[in-house]
PDB file of C-alpha atoms in Angstrom:
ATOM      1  CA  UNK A   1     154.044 130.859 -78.462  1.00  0.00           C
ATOM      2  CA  UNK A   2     154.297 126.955 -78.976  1.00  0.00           C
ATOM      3  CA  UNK A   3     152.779 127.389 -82.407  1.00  0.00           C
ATOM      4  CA  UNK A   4     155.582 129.914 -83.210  1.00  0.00           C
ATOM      5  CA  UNK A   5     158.059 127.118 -82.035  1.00  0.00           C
ATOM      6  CA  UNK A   6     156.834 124.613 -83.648  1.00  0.00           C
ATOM      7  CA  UNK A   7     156.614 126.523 -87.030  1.00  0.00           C
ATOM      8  CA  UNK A   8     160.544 127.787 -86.474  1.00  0.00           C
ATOM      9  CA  UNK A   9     161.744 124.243 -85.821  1.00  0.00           C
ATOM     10  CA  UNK A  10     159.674 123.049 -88.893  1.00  0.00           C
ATOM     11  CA  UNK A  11     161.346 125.764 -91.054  1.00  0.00           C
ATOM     12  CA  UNK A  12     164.566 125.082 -89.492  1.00  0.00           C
ATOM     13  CA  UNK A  13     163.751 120.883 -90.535  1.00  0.00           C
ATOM     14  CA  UNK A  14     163.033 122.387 -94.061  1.00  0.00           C
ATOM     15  CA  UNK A  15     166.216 124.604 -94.747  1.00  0.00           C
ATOM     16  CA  UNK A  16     168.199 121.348 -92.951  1.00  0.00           C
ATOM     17  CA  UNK A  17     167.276 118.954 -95.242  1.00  0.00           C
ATOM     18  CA  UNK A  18     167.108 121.550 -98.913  1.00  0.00           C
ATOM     19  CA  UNK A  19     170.968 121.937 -97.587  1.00  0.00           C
ATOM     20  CA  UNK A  20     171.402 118.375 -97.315  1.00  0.00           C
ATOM     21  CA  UNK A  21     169.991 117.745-100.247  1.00  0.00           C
ATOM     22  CA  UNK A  22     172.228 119.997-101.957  1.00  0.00           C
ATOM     23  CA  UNK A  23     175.204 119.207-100.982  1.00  0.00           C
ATOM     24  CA  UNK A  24     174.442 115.396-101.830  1.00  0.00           C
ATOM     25  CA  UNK A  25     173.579 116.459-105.160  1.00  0.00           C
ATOM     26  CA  UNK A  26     177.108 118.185-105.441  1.00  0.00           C
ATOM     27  CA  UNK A  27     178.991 115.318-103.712  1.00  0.00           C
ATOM     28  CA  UNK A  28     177.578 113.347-106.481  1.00  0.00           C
ATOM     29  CA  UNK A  29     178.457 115.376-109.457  1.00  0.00           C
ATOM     30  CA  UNK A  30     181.412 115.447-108.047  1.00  0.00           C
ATOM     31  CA  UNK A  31     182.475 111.997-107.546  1.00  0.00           C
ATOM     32  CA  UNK A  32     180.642 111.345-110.881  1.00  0.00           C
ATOM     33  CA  UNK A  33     182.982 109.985-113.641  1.00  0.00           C
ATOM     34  CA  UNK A  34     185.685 111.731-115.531  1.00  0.00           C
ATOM     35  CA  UNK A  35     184.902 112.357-118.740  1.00  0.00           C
ATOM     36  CA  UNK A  36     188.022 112.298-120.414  1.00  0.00           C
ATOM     37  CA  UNK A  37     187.892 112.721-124.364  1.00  0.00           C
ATOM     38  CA  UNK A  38     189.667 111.057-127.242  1.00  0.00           C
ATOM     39  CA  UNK A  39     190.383 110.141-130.428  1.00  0.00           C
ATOM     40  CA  UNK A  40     189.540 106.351-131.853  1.00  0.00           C
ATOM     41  CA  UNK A  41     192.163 104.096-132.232  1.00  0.00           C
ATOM     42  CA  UNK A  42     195.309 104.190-130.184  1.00  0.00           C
ATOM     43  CA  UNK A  43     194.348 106.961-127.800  1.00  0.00           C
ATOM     44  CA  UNK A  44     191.004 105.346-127.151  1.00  0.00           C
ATOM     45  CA  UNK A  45     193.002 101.871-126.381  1.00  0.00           C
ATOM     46  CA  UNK A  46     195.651 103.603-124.020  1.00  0.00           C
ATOM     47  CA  UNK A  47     193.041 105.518-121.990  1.00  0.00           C
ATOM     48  CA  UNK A  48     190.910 102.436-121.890  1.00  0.00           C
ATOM     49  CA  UNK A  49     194.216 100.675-120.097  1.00  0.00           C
ATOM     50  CA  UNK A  50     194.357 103.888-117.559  1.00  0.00           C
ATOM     51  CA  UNK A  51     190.599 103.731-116.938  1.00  0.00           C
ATOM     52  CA  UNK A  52     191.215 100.026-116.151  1.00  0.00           C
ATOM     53  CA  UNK A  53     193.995 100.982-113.778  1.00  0.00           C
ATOM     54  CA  UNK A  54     192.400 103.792-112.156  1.00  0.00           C
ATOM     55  CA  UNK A  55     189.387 101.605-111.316  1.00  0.00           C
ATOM     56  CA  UNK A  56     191.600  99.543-109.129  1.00  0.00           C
ATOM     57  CA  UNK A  57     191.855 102.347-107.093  1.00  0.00           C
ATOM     58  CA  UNK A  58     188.020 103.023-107.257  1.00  0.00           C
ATOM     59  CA  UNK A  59     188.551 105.909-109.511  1.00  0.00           C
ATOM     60  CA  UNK A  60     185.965 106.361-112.375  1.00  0.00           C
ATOM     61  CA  UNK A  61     187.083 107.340-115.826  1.00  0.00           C
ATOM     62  CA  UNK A  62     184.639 107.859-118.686  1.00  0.00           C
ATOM     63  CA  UNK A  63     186.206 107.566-122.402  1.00  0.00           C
ATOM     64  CA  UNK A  64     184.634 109.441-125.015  1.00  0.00           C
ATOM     65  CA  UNK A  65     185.704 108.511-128.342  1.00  0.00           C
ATOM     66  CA  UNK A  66     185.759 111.249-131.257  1.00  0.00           C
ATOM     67  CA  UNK A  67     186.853 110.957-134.977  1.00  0.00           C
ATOM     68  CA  UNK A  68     187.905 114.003-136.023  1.00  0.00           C
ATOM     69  CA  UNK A  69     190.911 116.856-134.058  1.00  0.00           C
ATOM     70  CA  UNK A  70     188.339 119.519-133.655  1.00  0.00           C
ATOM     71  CA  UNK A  71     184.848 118.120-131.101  1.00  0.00           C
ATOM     72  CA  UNK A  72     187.392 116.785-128.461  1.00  0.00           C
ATOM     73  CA  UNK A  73     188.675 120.329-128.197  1.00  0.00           C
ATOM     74  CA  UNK A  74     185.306 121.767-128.388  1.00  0.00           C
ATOM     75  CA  UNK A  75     183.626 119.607-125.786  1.00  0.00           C
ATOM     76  CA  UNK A  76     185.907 120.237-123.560  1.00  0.00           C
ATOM     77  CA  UNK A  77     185.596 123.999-123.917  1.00  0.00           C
ATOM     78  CA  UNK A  78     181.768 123.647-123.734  1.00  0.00           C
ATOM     79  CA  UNK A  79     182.054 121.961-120.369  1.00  0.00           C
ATOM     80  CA  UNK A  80     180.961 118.258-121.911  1.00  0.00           C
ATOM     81  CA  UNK A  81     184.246 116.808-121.319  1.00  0.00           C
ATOM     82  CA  UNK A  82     186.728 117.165-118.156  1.00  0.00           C
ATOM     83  CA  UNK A  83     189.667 116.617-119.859  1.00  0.00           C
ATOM     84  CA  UNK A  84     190.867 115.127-123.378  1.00  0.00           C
ATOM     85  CA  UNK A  85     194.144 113.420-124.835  1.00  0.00           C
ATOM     86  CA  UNK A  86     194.613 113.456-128.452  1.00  0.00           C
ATOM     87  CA  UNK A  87     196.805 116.103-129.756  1.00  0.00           C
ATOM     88  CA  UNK A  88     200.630 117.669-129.800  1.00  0.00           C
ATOM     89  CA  UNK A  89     200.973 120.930-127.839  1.00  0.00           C
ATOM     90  CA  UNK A  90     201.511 122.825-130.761  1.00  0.00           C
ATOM     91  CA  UNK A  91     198.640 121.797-132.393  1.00  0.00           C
ATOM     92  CA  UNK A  92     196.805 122.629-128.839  1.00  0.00           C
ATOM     93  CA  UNK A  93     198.174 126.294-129.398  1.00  0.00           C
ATOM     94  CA  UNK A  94     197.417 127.366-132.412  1.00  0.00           C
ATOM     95  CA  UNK A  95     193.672 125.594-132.082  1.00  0.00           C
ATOM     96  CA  UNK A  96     193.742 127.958-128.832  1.00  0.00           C
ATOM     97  CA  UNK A  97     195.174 131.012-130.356  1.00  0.00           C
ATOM     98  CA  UNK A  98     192.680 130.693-133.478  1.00  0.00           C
ATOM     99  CA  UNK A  99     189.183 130.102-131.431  1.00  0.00           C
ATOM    100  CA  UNK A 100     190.205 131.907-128.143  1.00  0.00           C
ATOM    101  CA  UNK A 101     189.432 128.629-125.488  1.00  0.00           C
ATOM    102  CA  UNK A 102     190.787 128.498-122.538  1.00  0.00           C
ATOM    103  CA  UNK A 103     192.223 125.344-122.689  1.00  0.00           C
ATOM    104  CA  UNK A 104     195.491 124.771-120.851  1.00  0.00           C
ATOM    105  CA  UNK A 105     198.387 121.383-121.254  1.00  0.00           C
ATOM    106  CA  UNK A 106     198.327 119.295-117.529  1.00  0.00           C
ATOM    107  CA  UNK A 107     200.844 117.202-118.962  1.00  0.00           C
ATOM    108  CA  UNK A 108     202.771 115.676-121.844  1.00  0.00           C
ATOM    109  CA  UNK A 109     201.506 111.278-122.951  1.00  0.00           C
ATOM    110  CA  UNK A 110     202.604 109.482-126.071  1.00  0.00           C
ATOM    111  CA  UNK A 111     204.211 110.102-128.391  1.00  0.00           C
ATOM    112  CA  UNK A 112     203.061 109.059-132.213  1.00  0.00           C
ATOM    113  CA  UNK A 113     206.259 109.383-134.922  1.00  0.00           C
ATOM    114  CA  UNK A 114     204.228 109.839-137.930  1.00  0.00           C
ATOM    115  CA  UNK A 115     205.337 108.023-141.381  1.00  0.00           C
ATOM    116  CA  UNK A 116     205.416 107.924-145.021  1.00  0.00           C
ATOM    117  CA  UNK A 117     203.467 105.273-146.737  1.00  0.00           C
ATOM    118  CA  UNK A 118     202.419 104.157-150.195  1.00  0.00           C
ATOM    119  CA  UNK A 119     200.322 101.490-151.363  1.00  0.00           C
ATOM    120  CA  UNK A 120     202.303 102.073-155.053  1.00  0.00           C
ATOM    121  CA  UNK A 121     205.783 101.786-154.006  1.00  0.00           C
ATOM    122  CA  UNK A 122     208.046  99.812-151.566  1.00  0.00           C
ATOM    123  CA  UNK A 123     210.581 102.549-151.621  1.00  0.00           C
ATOM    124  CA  UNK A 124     210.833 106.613-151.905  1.00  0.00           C
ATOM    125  CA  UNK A 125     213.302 105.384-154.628  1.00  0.00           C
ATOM    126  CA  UNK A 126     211.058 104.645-156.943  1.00  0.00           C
ATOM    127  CA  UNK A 127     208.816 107.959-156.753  1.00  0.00           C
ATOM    128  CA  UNK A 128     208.573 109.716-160.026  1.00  0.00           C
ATOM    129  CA  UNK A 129     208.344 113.182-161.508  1.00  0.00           C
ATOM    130  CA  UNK A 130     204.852 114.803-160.526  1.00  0.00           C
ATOM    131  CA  UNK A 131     204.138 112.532-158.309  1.00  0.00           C
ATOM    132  CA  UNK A 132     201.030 113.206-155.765  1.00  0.00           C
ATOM    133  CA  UNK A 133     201.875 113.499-152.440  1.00  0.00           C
ATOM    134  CA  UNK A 134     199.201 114.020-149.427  1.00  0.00           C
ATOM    135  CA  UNK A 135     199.433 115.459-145.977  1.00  0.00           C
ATOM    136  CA  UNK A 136     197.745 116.819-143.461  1.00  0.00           C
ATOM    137  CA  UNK A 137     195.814 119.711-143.660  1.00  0.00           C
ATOM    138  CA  UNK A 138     195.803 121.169-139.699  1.00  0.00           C
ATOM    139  CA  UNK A 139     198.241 123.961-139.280  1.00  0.00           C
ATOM    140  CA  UNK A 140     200.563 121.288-136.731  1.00  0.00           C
ATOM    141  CA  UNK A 141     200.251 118.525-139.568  1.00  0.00           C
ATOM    142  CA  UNK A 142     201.427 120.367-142.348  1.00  0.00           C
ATOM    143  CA  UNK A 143     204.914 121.279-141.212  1.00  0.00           C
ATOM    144  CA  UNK A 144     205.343 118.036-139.551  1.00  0.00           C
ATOM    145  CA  UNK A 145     204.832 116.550-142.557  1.00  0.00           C
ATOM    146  CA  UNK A 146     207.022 119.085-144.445  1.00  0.00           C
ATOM    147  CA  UNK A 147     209.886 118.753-141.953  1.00  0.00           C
ATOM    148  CA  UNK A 148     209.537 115.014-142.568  1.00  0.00           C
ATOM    149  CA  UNK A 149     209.541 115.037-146.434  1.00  0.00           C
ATOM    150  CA  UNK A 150     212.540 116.829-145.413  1.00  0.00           C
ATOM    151  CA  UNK A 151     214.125 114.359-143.502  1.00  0.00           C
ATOM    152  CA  UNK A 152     213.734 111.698-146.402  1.00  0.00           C
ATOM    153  CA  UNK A 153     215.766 113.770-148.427  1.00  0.00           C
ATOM    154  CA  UNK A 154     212.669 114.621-151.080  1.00  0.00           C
ATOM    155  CA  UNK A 155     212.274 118.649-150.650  1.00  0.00           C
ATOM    156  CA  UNK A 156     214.583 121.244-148.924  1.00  0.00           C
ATOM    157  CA  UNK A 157     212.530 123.989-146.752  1.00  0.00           C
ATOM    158  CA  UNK A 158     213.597 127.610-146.333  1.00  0.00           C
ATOM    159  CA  UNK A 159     215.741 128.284-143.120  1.00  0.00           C
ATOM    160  CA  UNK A 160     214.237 128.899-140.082  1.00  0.00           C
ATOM    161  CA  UNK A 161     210.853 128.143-140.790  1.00  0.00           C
ATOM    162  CA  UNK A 162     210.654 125.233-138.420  1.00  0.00           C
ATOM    163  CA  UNK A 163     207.148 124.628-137.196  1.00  0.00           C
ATOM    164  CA  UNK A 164     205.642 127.380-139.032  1.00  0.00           C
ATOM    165  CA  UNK A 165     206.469 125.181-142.353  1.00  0.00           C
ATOM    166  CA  UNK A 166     203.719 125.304-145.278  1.00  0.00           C
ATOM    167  CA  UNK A 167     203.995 123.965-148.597  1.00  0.00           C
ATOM    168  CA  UNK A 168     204.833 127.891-150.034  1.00  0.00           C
ATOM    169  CA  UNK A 169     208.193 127.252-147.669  1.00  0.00           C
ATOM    170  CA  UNK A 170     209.256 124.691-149.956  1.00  0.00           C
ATOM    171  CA  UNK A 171     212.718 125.691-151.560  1.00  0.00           C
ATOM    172  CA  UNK A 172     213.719 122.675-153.376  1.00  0.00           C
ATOM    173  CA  UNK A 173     211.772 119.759-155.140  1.00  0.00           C
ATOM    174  CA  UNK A 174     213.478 117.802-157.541  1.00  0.00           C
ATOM    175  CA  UNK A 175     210.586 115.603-158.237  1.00  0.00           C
ATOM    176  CA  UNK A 176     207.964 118.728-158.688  1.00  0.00           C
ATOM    177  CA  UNK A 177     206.260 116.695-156.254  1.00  0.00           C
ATOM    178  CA  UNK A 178     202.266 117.855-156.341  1.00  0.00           C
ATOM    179  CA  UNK A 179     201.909 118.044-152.116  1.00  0.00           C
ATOM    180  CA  UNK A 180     197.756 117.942-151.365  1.00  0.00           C
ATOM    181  CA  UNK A 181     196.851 118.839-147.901  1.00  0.00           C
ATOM    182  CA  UNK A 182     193.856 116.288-146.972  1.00  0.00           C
ATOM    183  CA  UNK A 183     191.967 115.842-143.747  1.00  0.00           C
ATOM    184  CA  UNK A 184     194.296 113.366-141.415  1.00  0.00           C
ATOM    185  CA  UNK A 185     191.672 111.056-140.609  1.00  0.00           C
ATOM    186  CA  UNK A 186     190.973 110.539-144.266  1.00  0.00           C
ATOM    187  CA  UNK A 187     194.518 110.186-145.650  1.00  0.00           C
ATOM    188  CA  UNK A 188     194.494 106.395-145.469  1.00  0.00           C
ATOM    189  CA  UNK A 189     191.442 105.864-146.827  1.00  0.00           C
ATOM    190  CA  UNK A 190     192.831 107.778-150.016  1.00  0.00           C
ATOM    191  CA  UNK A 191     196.452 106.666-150.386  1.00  0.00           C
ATOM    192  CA  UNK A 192     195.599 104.256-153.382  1.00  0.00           C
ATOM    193  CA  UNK A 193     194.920 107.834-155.539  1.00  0.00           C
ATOM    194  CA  UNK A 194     198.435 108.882-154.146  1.00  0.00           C
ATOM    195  CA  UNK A 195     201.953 107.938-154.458  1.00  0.00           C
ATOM    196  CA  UNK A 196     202.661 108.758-150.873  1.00  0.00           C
ATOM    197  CA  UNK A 197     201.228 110.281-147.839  1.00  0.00           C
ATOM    198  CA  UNK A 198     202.472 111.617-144.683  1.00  0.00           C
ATOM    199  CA  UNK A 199     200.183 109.519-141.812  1.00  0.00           C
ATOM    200  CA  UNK A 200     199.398 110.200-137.993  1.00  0.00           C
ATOM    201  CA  UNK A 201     200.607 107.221-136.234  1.00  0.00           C
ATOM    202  CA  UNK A 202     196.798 106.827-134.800  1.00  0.00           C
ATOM    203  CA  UNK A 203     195.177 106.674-138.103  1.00  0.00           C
ATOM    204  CA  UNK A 204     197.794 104.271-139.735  1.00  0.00           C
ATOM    205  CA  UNK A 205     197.158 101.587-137.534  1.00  0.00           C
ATOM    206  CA  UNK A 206     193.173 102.373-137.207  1.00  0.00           C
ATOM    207  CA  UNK A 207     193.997 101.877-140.833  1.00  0.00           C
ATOM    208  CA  UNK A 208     195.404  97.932-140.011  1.00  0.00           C
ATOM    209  CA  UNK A 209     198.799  99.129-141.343  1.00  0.00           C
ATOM    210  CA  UNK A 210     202.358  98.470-138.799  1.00  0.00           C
ATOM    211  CA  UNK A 211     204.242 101.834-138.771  1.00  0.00           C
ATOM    212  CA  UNK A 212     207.483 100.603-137.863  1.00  0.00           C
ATOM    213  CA  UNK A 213     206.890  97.959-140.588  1.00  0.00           C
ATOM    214  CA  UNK A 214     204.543  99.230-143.291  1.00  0.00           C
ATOM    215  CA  UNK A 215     206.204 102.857-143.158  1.00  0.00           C
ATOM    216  CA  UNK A 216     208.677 104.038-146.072  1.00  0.00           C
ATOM    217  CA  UNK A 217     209.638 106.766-143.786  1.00  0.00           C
ATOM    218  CA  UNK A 218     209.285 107.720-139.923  1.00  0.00           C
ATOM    219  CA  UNK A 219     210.154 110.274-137.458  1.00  0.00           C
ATOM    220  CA  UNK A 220     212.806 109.873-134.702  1.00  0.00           C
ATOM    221  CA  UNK A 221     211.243 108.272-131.638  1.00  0.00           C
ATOM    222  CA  UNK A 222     212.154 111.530-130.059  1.00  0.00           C
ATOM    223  CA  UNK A 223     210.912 114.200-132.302  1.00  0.00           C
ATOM    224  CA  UNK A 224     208.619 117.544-130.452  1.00  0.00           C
ATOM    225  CA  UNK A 225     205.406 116.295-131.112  1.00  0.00           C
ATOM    226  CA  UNK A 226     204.346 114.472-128.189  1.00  0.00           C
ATOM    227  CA  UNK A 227     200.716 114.154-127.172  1.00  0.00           C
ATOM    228  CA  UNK A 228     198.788 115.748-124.068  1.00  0.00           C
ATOM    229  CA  UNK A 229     196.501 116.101-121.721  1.00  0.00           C
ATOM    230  CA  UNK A 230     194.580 119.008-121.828  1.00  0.00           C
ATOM    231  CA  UNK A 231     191.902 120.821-119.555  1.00  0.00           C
ATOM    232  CA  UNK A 232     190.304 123.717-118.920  1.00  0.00           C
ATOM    233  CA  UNK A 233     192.624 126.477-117.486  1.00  0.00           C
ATOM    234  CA  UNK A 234     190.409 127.021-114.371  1.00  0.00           C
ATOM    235  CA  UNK A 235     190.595 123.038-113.778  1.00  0.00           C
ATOM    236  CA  UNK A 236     194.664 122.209-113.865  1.00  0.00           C
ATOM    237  CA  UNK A 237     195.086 122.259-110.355  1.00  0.00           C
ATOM    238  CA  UNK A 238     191.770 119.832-110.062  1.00  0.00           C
ATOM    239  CA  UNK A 239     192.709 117.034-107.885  1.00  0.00           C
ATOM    240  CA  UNK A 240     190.888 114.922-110.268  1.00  0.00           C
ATOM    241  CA  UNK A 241     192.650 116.136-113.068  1.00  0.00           C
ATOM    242  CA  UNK A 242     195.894 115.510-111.117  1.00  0.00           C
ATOM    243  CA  UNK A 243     194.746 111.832-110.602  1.00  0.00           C
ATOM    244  CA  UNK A 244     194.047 111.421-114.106  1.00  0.00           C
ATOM    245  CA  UNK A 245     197.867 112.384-115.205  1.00  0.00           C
ATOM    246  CA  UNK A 246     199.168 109.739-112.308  1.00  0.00           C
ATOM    247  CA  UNK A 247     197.221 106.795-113.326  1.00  0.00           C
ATOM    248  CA  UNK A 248     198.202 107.460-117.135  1.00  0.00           C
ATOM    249  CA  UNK A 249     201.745 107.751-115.973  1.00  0.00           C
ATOM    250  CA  UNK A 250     201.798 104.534-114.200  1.00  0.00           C
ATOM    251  CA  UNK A 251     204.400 101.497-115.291  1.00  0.00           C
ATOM    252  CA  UNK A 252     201.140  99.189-116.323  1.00  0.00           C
ATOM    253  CA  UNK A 253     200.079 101.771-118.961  1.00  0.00           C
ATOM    254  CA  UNK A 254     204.000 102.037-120.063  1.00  0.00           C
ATOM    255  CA  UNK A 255     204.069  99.209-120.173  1.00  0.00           C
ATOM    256  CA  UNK A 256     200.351  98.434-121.751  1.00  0.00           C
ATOM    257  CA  UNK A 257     201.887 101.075-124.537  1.00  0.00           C
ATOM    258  CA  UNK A 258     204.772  99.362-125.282  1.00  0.00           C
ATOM    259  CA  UNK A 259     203.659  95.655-125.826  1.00  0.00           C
ATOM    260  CA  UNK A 260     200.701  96.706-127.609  1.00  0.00           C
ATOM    261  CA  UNK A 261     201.641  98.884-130.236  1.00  0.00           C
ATOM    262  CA  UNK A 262     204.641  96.477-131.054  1.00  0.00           C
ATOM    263  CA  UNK A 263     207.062  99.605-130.504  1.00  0.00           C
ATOM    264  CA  UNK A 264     205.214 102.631-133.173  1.00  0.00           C
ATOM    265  CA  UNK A 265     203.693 104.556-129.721  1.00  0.00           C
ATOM    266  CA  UNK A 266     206.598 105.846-127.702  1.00  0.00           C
ATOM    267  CA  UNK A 267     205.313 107.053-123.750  1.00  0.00           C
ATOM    268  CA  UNK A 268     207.096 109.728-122.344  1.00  0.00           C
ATOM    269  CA  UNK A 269     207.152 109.064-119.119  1.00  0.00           C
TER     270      UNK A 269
END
């Protein structure tokens, strides 16, 4: 009879301490960092400012840097990453739509006005007949850059198009511009082989160049395509994920934004 005793409360020690165990291994994954992806450049500098921030409240952010629009969206999908901020809603969408993720926008960041720039000419003046003209090749990039070619008064796009722009959409162009849809990371590296390009506000000043100096051209400070956050669908009601969107929408990183991009990064908070 004692033996059976003793052998109960020894099991009963056992299954105590595998639960104990366990649930100290999940405490810790869960208070583990965030791991929140993003782009290099501006959006690894901004979320640098909000892991800084959040640390002062004993919060731990990890930043993962990427350099292309595609792996943050994928890591995040594939359970890598906990969150990422690097792209426009609509861009979010159709990546969504066209690889069927569950991905779902927590809230709305920075905004980047994207420019024209030339390393030939000083104005869109001086363009000339055939000219080449790059762009982005992602299926948010190319009407962007469409409706802004627009707004400089170089093409005219059918009616209605809108977001949905592509080059085919073009309805007037004087100049029988040639338009050459590149990879956005790689546009300023080949702008001396164009006459201008339509450039991310990101990659032009990962490039060294000033937007809101170097720029022939440049959207409204409040045009649509303002960054997010992003998550997985199952996770937007995370408290972690919640704490992530209140330290990036605190007045230090406004203000962080605002003196250190000398004006080209617009928060919308």
């Amino acid at each position: 009879m004692k033996k059976s005793f003793y052998l109960l409360g020894a099991l009963l020690l056992v299954f105590l301490a595998a639960c104990s165990g366990n649930e100290a291994s999940g405490g810790s994954e869960e208070d583990g960092p965030l791991k929140v992806g993003v782009t290099a450049g501006p959006h690894e500098d901004v979320m640098n400012k909000v892991k800084e921030v959040a640390a002062e409240d004993g919060f731990e952010i990890e930043v993962m840097a990427f350099n292309d629009y595609v792996m943050p969206n994928t890591a995040l999908d594939e359970g890598e990453l906990d969150a990422n901020v690097f792209q426009t809603e609509p861009y979010l969408n159709d990546f969504v739509q066209e690889r069927g993720l569950d991905l779902t926008k927590v809230a709305s960041t920075i905004n980047f006005p994207m420019g024209i720039y030339s390393d030939q000419y000083k104005s869109l003046d001086e363009l000339k007949d055939g000219d080449k003209v790059g762009l982005p090749n992602h299926s948010t990039g190319e009407p962007r850059a469409l409706q802004l070619f627009e707004k400089a008064g170089l093409i005219e796009l059918k009616k209605g198009v809108g977001v949905e722009a592509t080059i085919k959409d073009i309805e007037k162009n004087p100049l029988n511009l040639e338009f050459i849809p590149l990879e956005a990371s790689q546009i300023p590296r080949q702008l001396e082989e164009l006459a201008i390009a339509a450039i991310n506000t990101n990659y032009a000043m990962e490039s060294g160049r000033v937007p809101k100096e170097d720029s022939l051209e440049m959207e409204a400070d409040d045009s649509p395509w303002v960054n997010v956050i992003a998550t997985k669908t199952e996770n937007t009601e995370d408290e972690r994920i919640q704490k992530l969107v209140n330290y990036y929408h605190t007045d230090e990183v406004k203000e962080f934004v605002q003196e250190e991009f000398a004006k080209s990064v617009v928060p919308s908070w």
